[in-house]
JSON list of C-alpha atoms and ligand atoms in Angstrom, two decimals:
[
{"chain": "A", "resi": 1139, "resn": "UNK", "atom": "CA", "xyz": [20.55, 59.77, 30.40]},
{"chain": "A", "resi": 1140, "resn": "UNK", "atom": "CA", "xyz": [16.98, 59.99, 29.25]},
{"chain": "A", "resi": 1141, "resn": "UNK", "atom": "CA", "xyz": [17.80, 57.66, 26.36]},
{"chain": "A", "resi": 1142, "resn": "UNK", "atom": "CA", "xyz": [19.37, 55.08, 28.68]},
{"chain": "A", "resi": 1143, "resn": "UNK", "atom": "CA", "xyz": [16.34, 55.02, 30.94]},
{"chain": "A", "resi": 1144, "resn": "UNK", "atom": "CA", "xyz": [14.03, 54.47, 28.00]},
{"chain": "A", "resi": 1145, "resn": "UNK", "atom": "CA", "xyz": [16.00, 51.55, 26.66]},
{"chain": "A", "resi": 1146, "resn": "UNK", "atom": "CA", "xyz": [16.24, 49.77, 29.97]},
{"chain": "A", "resi": 1147, "resn": "UNK", "atom": "CA", "xyz": [12.48, 49.70, 30.51]},
{"chain": "A", "resi": 1148, "resn": "UNK", "atom": "CA", "xyz": [11.64, 46.99, 27.96]},
{"chain": "A", "resi": 1149, "resn": "UNK", "atom": "CA", "xyz": [14.40, 44.83, 29.41]},
{"chain": "A", "resi": 1150, "resn": "UNK", "atom": "CA", "xyz": [12.93, 45.09, 32.89]},
{"chain": "A", "resi": 1151, "resn": "UNK", "atom": "CA", "xyz": [9.48, 44.44, 31.52]},
{"chain": "A", "resi": 1152, "resn": "UNK", "atom": "CA", "xyz": [10.51, 41.28, 29.69]},
{"chain": "A", "resi": 1153, "resn": "UNK", "atom": "CA", "xyz": [12.46, 40.06, 32.72]},
{"chain": "A", "resi": 1154, "resn": "UNK", "atom": "CA", "xyz": [9.33, 40.50, 34.83]},
{"chain": "A", "resi": 1155, "resn": "UNK", "atom": "CA", "xyz": [7.18, 38.73, 32.28]},
{"chain": "A", "resi": 1156, "resn": "UNK", "atom": "CA", "xyz": [9.65, 35.85, 32.21]},
{"chain": "A", "resi": 1157, "resn": "UNK", "atom": "CA", "xyz": [9.42, 35.51, 35.99]},
{"chain": "A", "resi": 1158, "resn": "UNK", "atom": "CA", "xyz": [5.63, 35.60, 35.92]},
{"chain": "A", "resi": 1159, "resn": "UNK", "atom": "CA", "xyz": [5.40, 32.98, 33.17]},
{"chain": "A", "resi": 1160, "resn": "UNK", "atom": "CA", "xyz": [8.07, 30.68, 34.63]},
{"chain": "A", "resi": 1161, "resn": "UNK", "atom": "CA", "xyz": [5.76, 28.53, 36.81]},
{"chain": "A", "resi": 1162, "resn": "UNK", "atom": "CA", "xyz": [3.50, 27.68, 33.86]},
{"chain": "A", "resi": 1163, "resn": "UNK", "atom": "CA", "xyz": [6.55, 26.72, 31.82]},
{"chain": "A", "resi": 1164, "resn": "UNK", "atom": "CA", "xyz": [7.51, 24.27, 34.54]},
{"chain": "A", "resi": 1165, "resn": "UNK", "atom": "CA", "xyz": [3.97, 22.95, 34.74]},
{"chain": "A", "resi": 1166, "resn": "UNK", "atom": "CA", "xyz": [4.06, 22.18, 31.01]},
{"chain": "A", "resi": 1167, "resn": "UNK", "atom": "CA", "xyz": [7.42, 20.48, 31.37]},
{"chain": "A", "resi": 1168, "resn": "UNK", "atom": "CA", "xyz": [5.93, 17.81, 33.62]},
{"chain": "A", "resi": 1169, "resn": "UNK", "atom": "CA", "xyz": [2.26, 17.34, 32.79]},
{"chain": "A", "resi": 1170, "resn": "UNK", "atom": "CA", "xyz": [1.92, 14.20, 34.92]},
{"chain": "A", "resi": 1171, "resn": "UNK", "atom": "CA", "xyz": [2.49, 12.85, 38.41]},
{"chain": "A", "resi": 1172, "resn": "UNK", "atom": "CA", "xyz": [3.86, 9.36, 39.03]},
{"chain": "A", "resi": 1173, "resn": "UNK", "atom": "CA", "xyz": [3.95, 7.88, 42.52]},
{"chain": "A", "resi": 1174, "resn": "UNK", "atom": "CA", "xyz": [5.27, 4.47, 43.64]},
{"chain": "A", "resi": 1175, "resn": "UNK", "atom": "CA", "xyz": [6.58, 3.80, 40.15]},
{"chain": "A", "resi": 1176, "resn": "UNK", "atom": "CA", "xyz": [3.22, 3.09, 38.48]},
{"chain": "A", "resi": 1177, "resn": "UNK", "atom": "CA", "xyz": [0.50, 5.28, 40.01]},
{"chain": "A", "resi": 1178, "resn": "UNK", "atom": "CA", "xyz": [-0.65, 8.03, 37.68]},
{"chain": "A", "resi": 1179, "resn": "UNK", "atom": "CA", "xyz": [-2.66, 11.20, 38.21]},
{"chain": "A", "resi": 1180, "resn": "UNK", "atom": "CA", "xyz": [-6.21, 11.20, 36.78]},
{"chain": "A", "resi": 1181, "resn": "UNK", "atom": "CA", "xyz": [-5.29, 12.83, 33.46]},
{"chain": "A", "resi": 1182, "resn": "UNK", "atom": "CA", "xyz": [-2.38, 10.64, 32.48]},
{"chain": "A", "resi": 1183, "resn": "UNK", "atom": "CA", "xyz": [-4.23, 7.54, 33.69]},
{"chain": "A", "resi": 1184, "resn": "UNK", "atom": "CA", "xyz": [-7.16, 8.48, 31.43]},
{"chain": "A", "resi": 1185, "resn": "UNK", "atom": "CA", "xyz": [-4.53, 8.98, 28.72]},
{"chain": "A", "resi": 1186, "resn": "UNK", "atom": "CA", "xyz": [-3.17, 5.48, 29.28]},
{"chain": "A", "resi": 1187, "resn": "UNK", "atom": "CA", "xyz": [-6.65, 3.99, 28.92]},
{"chain": "A", "resi": 1188, "resn": "UNK", "atom": "CA", "xyz": [-7.27, 5.84, 25.66]},
{"chain": "A", "resi": 1189, "resn": "UNK", "atom": "CA", "xyz": [-3.80, 4.91, 24.49]},
{"chain": "A", "resi": 1190, "resn": "UNK", "atom": "CA", "xyz": [-4.46, 1.23, 25.26]},
{"chain": "A", "resi": 1191, "resn": "UNK", "atom": "CA", "xyz": [-7.78, 1.31, 23.36]},
{"chain": "A", "resi": 1192, "resn": "UNK", "atom": "CA", "xyz": [-6.72, 3.19, 20.27]},
{"chain": "A", "resi": 1193, "resn": "UNK", "atom": "CA", "xyz": [-2.94, 3.33, 19.89]},
{"chain": "A", "resi": 1194, "resn": "UNK", "atom": "CA", "xyz": [-1.40, 0.27, 21.57]},
{"chain": "A", "resi": 1195, "resn": "UNK", "atom": "CA", "xyz": [-2.15, -2.16, 18.73]},
{"chain": "A", "resi": 1196, "resn": "UNK", "atom": "CA", "xyz": [0.33, -0.29, 16.55]},
{"chain": "A", "resi": 1197, "resn": "UNK", "atom": "CA", "xyz": [2.61, 1.48, 19.03]},
{"chain": "A", "resi": 1198, "resn": "UNK", "atom": "CA", "xyz": [2.94, -1.33, 21.62]},
{"chain": "A", "resi": 1199, "resn": "UNK", "atom": "CA", "xyz": [1.18, -1.86, 24.97]},
{"chain": "A", "resi": 1200, "resn": "UNK", "atom": "CA", "xyz": [3.27, 0.80, 26.73]},
{"chain": "A", "resi": 1201, "resn": "UNK", "atom": "CA", "xyz": [4.36, 2.87, 23.71]},
{"chain": "A", "resi": 1202, "resn": "UNK", "atom": "CA", "xyz": [7.52, 0.88, 23.11]},
{"chain": "A", "resi": 1203, "resn": "UNK", "atom": "CA", "xyz": [6.84, 0.56, 19.38]},
{"chain": "A", "resi": 1204, "resn": "UNK", "atom": "CA", "xyz": [5.61, -2.17, 17.04]},
{"chain": "A", "resi": 1205, "resn": "UNK", "atom": "CA", "xyz": [4.15, -1.41, 13.58]},
{"chain": "A", "resi": 1206, "resn": "UNK", "atom": "CA", "xyz": [4.33, 2.23, 14.59]},
{"chain": "A", "resi": 1207, "resn": "UNK", "atom": "CA", "xyz": [7.35, 3.93, 16.13]},
{"chain": "A", "resi": 1208, "resn": "UNK", "atom": "CA", "xyz": [8.31, 3.95, 19.82]},
{"chain": "A", "resi": 1209, "resn": "UNK", "atom": "CA", "xyz": [6.33, 6.90, 21.17]},
{"chain": "A", "resi": 1210, "resn": "UNK", "atom": "CA", "xyz": [8.31, 7.08, 24.41]},
{"chain": "A", "resi": 1211, "resn": "UNK", "atom": "CA", "xyz": [11.25, 7.99, 22.13]},
{"chain": "A", "resi": 1212, "resn": "UNK", "atom": "CA", "xyz": [9.20, 10.21, 19.78]},
{"chain": "A", "resi": 1213, "resn": "UNK", "atom": "CA", "xyz": [7.97, 12.38, 22.62]},
{"chain": "A", "resi": 1214, "resn": "UNK", "atom": "CA", "xyz": [11.53, 13.24, 23.57]},
{"chain": "A", "resi": 1215, "resn": "UNK", "atom": "CA", "xyz": [11.78, 14.90, 20.16]},
{"chain": "A", "resi": 1216, "resn": "UNK", "atom": "CA", "xyz": [8.45, 16.13, 18.85]},
{"chain": "A", "resi": 1217, "resn": "UNK", "atom": "CA", "xyz": [6.58, 19.11, 20.33]},
{"chain": "A", "resi": 1218, "resn": "UNK", "atom": "CA", "xyz": [3.12, 18.97, 21.83]},
{"chain": "A", "resi": 1219, "resn": "UNK", "atom": "CA", "xyz": [1.79, 20.79, 18.75]},
{"chain": "A", "resi": 1220, "resn": "UNK", "atom": "CA", "xyz": [3.36, 18.23, 16.44]},
{"chain": "A", "resi": 1221, "resn": "UNK", "atom": "CA", "xyz": [1.86, 15.45, 18.54]},
{"chain": "A", "resi": 1222, "resn": "UNK", "atom": "CA", "xyz": [-1.62, 17.03, 18.38]},
{"chain": "A", "resi": 1223, "resn": "UNK", "atom": "CA", "xyz": [-1.29, 17.58, 14.64]},
{"chain": "A", "resi": 1224, "resn": "UNK", "atom": "CA", "xyz": [-0.15, 14.04, 13.91]},
{"chain": "A", "resi": 1225, "resn": "UNK", "atom": "CA", "xyz": [-2.96, 12.55, 15.97]},
{"chain": "A", "resi": 1226, "resn": "UNK", "atom": "CA", "xyz": [-5.56, 14.76, 14.29]},
{"chain": "A", "resi": 1227, "resn": "UNK", "atom": "CA", "xyz": [-4.39, 14.38, 10.69]},
{"chain": "A", "resi": 1228, "resn": "UNK", "atom": "CA", "xyz": [-2.49, 11.07, 10.74]},
{"chain": "A", "resi": 1229, "resn": "UNK", "atom": "CA", "xyz": [0.94, 10.56, 9.22]},
{"chain": "A", "resi": 1230, "resn": "UNK", "atom": "CA", "xyz": [2.43, 8.70, 6.31]},
{"chain": "A", "resi": 1231, "resn": "UNK", "atom": "CA", "xyz": [6.19, 8.48, 6.32]},
{"chain": "A", "resi": 1232, "resn": "UNK", "atom": "CA", "xyz": [9.15, 6.14, 6.01]},
{"chain": "A", "resi": 1233, "resn": "UNK", "atom": "CA", "xyz": [7.85, 3.76, 8.68]},
{"chain": "A", "resi": 1234, "resn": "UNK", "atom": "CA", "xyz": [4.28, 3.36, 7.44]},
{"chain": "A", "resi": 1235, "resn": "UNK", "atom": "CA", "xyz": [0.94, 5.01, 7.66]},
{"chain": "A", "resi": 1236, "resn": "UNK", "atom": "CA", "xyz": [-1.18, 6.13, 10.59]},
{"chain": "A", "resi": 1237, "resn": "UNK", "atom": "CA", "xyz": [-4.85, 6.98, 10.19]},
{"chain": "A", "resi": 1238, "resn": "UNK", "atom": "CA", "xyz": [-6.18, 10.42, 11.16]},
{"chain": "A", "resi": 1239, "resn": "UNK", "atom": "CA", "xyz": [-8.14, 10.56, 14.41]},
{"chain": "A", "resi": 1240, "resn": "UNK", "atom": "CA", "xyz": [-10.07, 13.76, 13.64]},
{"chain": "A", "resi": 1241, "resn": "UNK", "atom": "CA", "xyz": [-13.39, 11.89, 13.49]},
{"chain": "A", "resi": 1242, "resn": "UNK", "atom": "CA", "xyz": [-12.84, 10.03, 16.78]},
{"chain": "A", "resi": 1243, "resn": "UNK", "atom": "CA", "xyz": [-14.30, 12.29, 19.49]},
{"chain": "A", "resi": 1244, "resn": "UNK", "atom": "CA", "xyz": [-12.84, 10.25, 22.36]},
{"chain": "A", "resi": 1245, "resn": "UNK", "atom": "CA", "xyz": [-9.31, 10.49, 21.03]},
{"chain": "A", "resi": 1246, "resn": "UNK", "atom": "CA", "xyz": [-9.65, 14.14, 20.02]},
{"chain": "A", "resi": 1247, "resn": "UNK", "atom": "CA", "xyz": [-11.01, 15.09, 23.43]},
{"chain": "A", "resi": 1248, "resn": "UNK", "atom": "CA", "xyz": [-8.38, 13.04, 25.22]},
{"chain": "A", "resi": 1249, "resn": "UNK", "atom": "CA", "xyz": [-5.35, 14.05, 23.16]},
{"chain": "A", "resi": 1250, "resn": "UNK", "atom": "CA", "xyz": [-3.87, 16.00, 26.03]},
{"chain": "A", "resi": 1251, "resn": "UNK", "atom": "CA", "xyz": [-4.35, 13.07, 28.44]},
{"chain": "A", "resi": 1252, "resn": "UNK", "atom": "CA", "xyz": [-2.64, 10.71, 25.97]},
{"chain": "A", "resi": 1253, "resn": "UNK", "atom": "CA", "xyz": [0.18, 13.22, 25.59]},
{"chain": "A", "resi": 1254, "resn": "UNK", "atom": "CA", "xyz": [0.58, 13.42, 29.38]},
{"chain": "A", "resi": 1255, "resn": "UNK", "atom": "CA", "xyz": [0.86, 9.64, 29.73]},
{"chain": "A", "resi": 1256, "resn": "UNK", "atom": "CA", "xyz": [3.35, 9.35, 26.87]},
{"chain": "A", "resi": 1257, "resn": "UNK", "atom": "CA", "xyz": [5.38, 12.24, 28.27]},
{"chain": "A", "resi": 1258, "resn": "UNK", "atom": "CA", "xyz": [5.70, 10.32, 31.54]},
{"chain": "A", "resi": 1259, "resn": "UNK", "atom": "CA", "xyz": [6.96, 7.36, 29.48]},
{"chain": "A", "resi": 1260, "resn": "UNK", "atom": "CA", "xyz": [9.36, 9.58, 27.51]},
{"chain": "A", "resi": 1261, "resn": "UNK", "atom": "CA", "xyz": [10.82, 11.06, 30.71]},
{"chain": "A", "resi": 1262, "resn": "UNK", "atom": "CA", "xyz": [11.26, 7.60, 32.20]},
{"chain": "A", "resi": 1263, "resn": "UNK", "atom": "CA", "xyz": [8.94, 8.55, 35.09]},
{"chain": "A", "resi": 1264, "resn": "UNK", "atom": "CA", "xyz": [7.00, 5.35, 34.39]},
{"chain": "A", "resi": 1265, "resn": "UNK", "atom": "CA", "xyz": [8.46, 2.32, 32.64]},
{"chain": "A", "resi": 1266, "resn": "UNK", "atom": "CA", "xyz": [6.90, -0.46, 30.57]},
{"chain": "A", "resi": 1267, "resn": "UNK", "atom": "CA", "xyz": [4.59, -1.36, 33.43]},
{"chain": "A", "resi": 1268, "resn": "UNK", "atom": "CA", "xyz": [0.85, -1.42, 33.83]},
{"chain": "A", "resi": 1269, "resn": "UNK", "atom": "CA", "xyz": [-0.24, 1.90, 35.34]},
{"chain": "A", "resi": 1270, "resn": "UNK", "atom": "CA", "xyz": [-2.71, 2.25, 38.20]},
{"chain": "A", "resi": 1271, "resn": "UNK", "atom": "CA", "xyz": [-4.75, 5.28, 39.12]},
{"chain": "A", "resi": 1272, "resn": "UNK", "atom": "CA", "xyz": [-3.38, 7.03, 42.20]},
{"chain": "A", "resi": 1273, "resn": "UNK", "atom": "CA", "xyz": [-5.87, 7.39, 45.07]},
{"chain": "B", "resi": 221, "resn": "HEC", "atom": "C1", "xyz": [-2.85, 1.39, 12.43]},
{"chain": "B", "resi": 221, "resn": "HEC", "atom": "C2", "xyz": [-1.65, 1.61, 13.19]},
{"chain": "B", "resi": 221, "resn": "HEC", "atom": "C3", "xyz": [-1.57, 2.84, 14.07]},
{"chain": "B", "resi": 221, "resn": "HEC", "atom": "C4", "xyz": [-2.44, 3.25, 15.06]},
{"chain": "B", "resi": 221, "resn": "HEC", "atom": "C5", "xyz": [-3.71, 2.57, 15.53]},
{"chain": "B", "resi": 221, "resn": "HEC", "atom": "C6", "xyz": [-1.86, 4.46, 15.63]},
{"chain": "B", "resi": 221, "resn": "HEC", "atom": "N1", "xyz": [-0.69, 4.77, 14.99]},
{"chain": "B", "resi": 221, "resn": "HEC", "atom": "FE1", "xyz": [0.49, 6.36, 15.38]},
{"chain": "B", "resi": 221, "resn": "HEC", "atom": "N2", "xyz": [1.73, 5.83, 13.84]},
{"chain": "B", "resi": 221, "resn": "HEC", "atom": "C7", "xyz": [1.60, 4.68, 13.07]},
{"chain": "B", "resi": 221, "resn": "HEC", "atom": "C8", "xyz": [2.68, 4.63, 12.11]},
{"chain": "B", "resi": 221, "resn": "HEC", "atom": "C9", "xyz": [2.95, 3.51, 11.11]},
{"chain": "B", "resi": 221, "resn": "HEC", "atom": "C10", "xyz": [3.44, 5.79, 12.31]},
{"chain": "B", "resi": 221, "resn": "HEC", "atom": "C11", "xyz": [4.72, 6.22, 11.55]},
{"chain": "B", "resi": 221, "resn": "HEC", "atom": "C12", "xyz": [4.40, 7.07, 10.34]},
{"chain": "B", "resi": 221, "resn": "HEC", "atom": "C13", "xyz": [5.68, 7.40, 9.63]},
{"chain": "B", "resi": 221, "resn": "HEC", "atom": "O1", "xyz": [6.30, 8.42, 10.00]},
{"chain": "B", "resi": 221, "resn": "HEC", "atom": "O2", "xyz": [6.12, 6.62, 8.76]},
{"chain": "B", "resi": 221, "resn": "HEC", "atom": "C14", "xyz": [2.81, 6.53, 13.41]},
{"chain": "B", "resi": 221, "resn": "HEC", "atom": "C15", "xyz": [3.27, 7.71, 13.91]},
{"chain": "B", "resi": 221, "resn": "HEC", "atom": "C16", "xyz": [2.78, 8.36, 15.04]},
{"chain": "B", "resi": 221, "resn": "HEC", "atom": "C17", "xyz": [3.31, 9.56, 15.62]},
{"chain": "B", "resi": 221, "resn": "HEC", "atom": "C18", "xyz": [4.51, 10.35, 15.09]},
{"chain": "B", "resi": 221, "resn": "HEC", "atom": "C19", "xyz": [5.76, 9.90, 15.76]},
{"chain": "B", "resi": 221, "resn": "HEC", "atom": "C20", "xyz": [6.95, 10.72, 15.31]},
{"chain": "B", "resi": 221, "resn": "HEC", "atom": "O3", "xyz": [8.06, 10.43, 15.82]},
{"chain": "B", "resi": 221, "resn": "HEC", "atom": "O4", "xyz": [6.81, 11.63, 14.50]},
{"chain": "B", "resi": 221, "resn": "HEC", "atom": "C21", "xyz": [2.56, 9.86, 16.70]},
{"chain": "B", "resi": 221, "resn": "HEC", "atom": "C22", "xyz": [2.75, 11.04, 17.65]},
{"chain": "B", "resi": 221, "resn": "HEC", "atom": "C23", "xyz": [1.55, 8.84, 16.82]},
{"chain": "B", "resi": 221, "resn": "HEC", "atom": "N3", "xyz": [1.71, 7.95, 15.78]},
{"chain": "B", "resi": 221, "resn": "HEC", "atom": "C24", "xyz": [0.61, 8.79, 17.81]},
{"chain": "B", "resi": 221, "resn": "HEC", "atom": "C25", "xyz": [-0.45, 7.88, 17.83]},
{"chain": "B", "resi": 221, "resn": "HEC", "atom": "C26", "xyz": [-1.51, 7.92, 18.81]},
{"chain": "B", "resi": 221, "resn": "HEC", "atom": "C27", "xyz": [-1.59, 8.90, 19.97]},
{"chain": "B", "resi": 221, "resn": "HEC", "atom": "C28", "xyz": [-2.37, 6.93, 18.49]},
{"chain": "B", "resi": 221, "resn": "HEC", "atom": "C29", "xyz": [-3.67, 6.58, 19.15]},
{"chain": "B", "resi": 221, "resn": "HEC", "atom": "C30", "xyz": [-4.65, 7.62, 19.23]},
{"chain": "B", "resi": 221, "resn": "HEC", "atom": "C31", "xyz": [-1.83, 6.25, 17.31]},
{"chain": "B", "resi": 221, "resn": "HEC", "atom": "N4", "xyz": [-0.66, 6.85, 16.95]},
{"chain": "B", "resi": 221, "resn": "HEC", "atom": "C32", "xyz": [-2.42, 5.16, 16.70]},
{"chain": "B", "resi": 221, "resn": "HEC", "atom": "C33", "xyz": [0.61, 3.73, 13.19]},
{"chain": "B", "resi": 221, "resn": "HEC", "atom": "C34", "xyz": [-0.48, 3.80, 14.03]}
]
């Protein structure tokens, strides 16, 4: 009896922890808000502007791909860590070569915003349309 009680405790503890952490998991699942089809929250709108300045010439105006791969598709597959790593260190692969962004403070600081915009594209929450900033 004593043994059974002991072994059930960690299970209860981890179940509780799971419940507590659940909301933040959801928050990470959808790091953007899109209203009226093209109105973005401040972070993902800032991400779009950085994306347009630094990434669009290779990855297409809305991430649809050009010299570089379609990032709306990539973000369905790669993790946030992989995204951050690739942006920081660049990538040379079968498609071509992307420079590292580690020395670009704007991009490095805004990586999360760029990720949020591209995640909205990957989820189909916003299409290949020009975003606006939501009021
Ligand atoms: C000079 C062209 C160029 C620019 C500018 C550029 N990229 Fe890339 N990017 C590439 C190429 C080419 C690849 C594919 C490398 C390979 O795997 O062959 C790539 C790959 C990637 C990948 C990996 C995709 C995957 O499926 O693994 C990510 C993420 C990415 N780029 C994000 C960005 C972001 C964010 C920016 C802007 C800050 C950016 N890129 C700017 C050319 C570019």
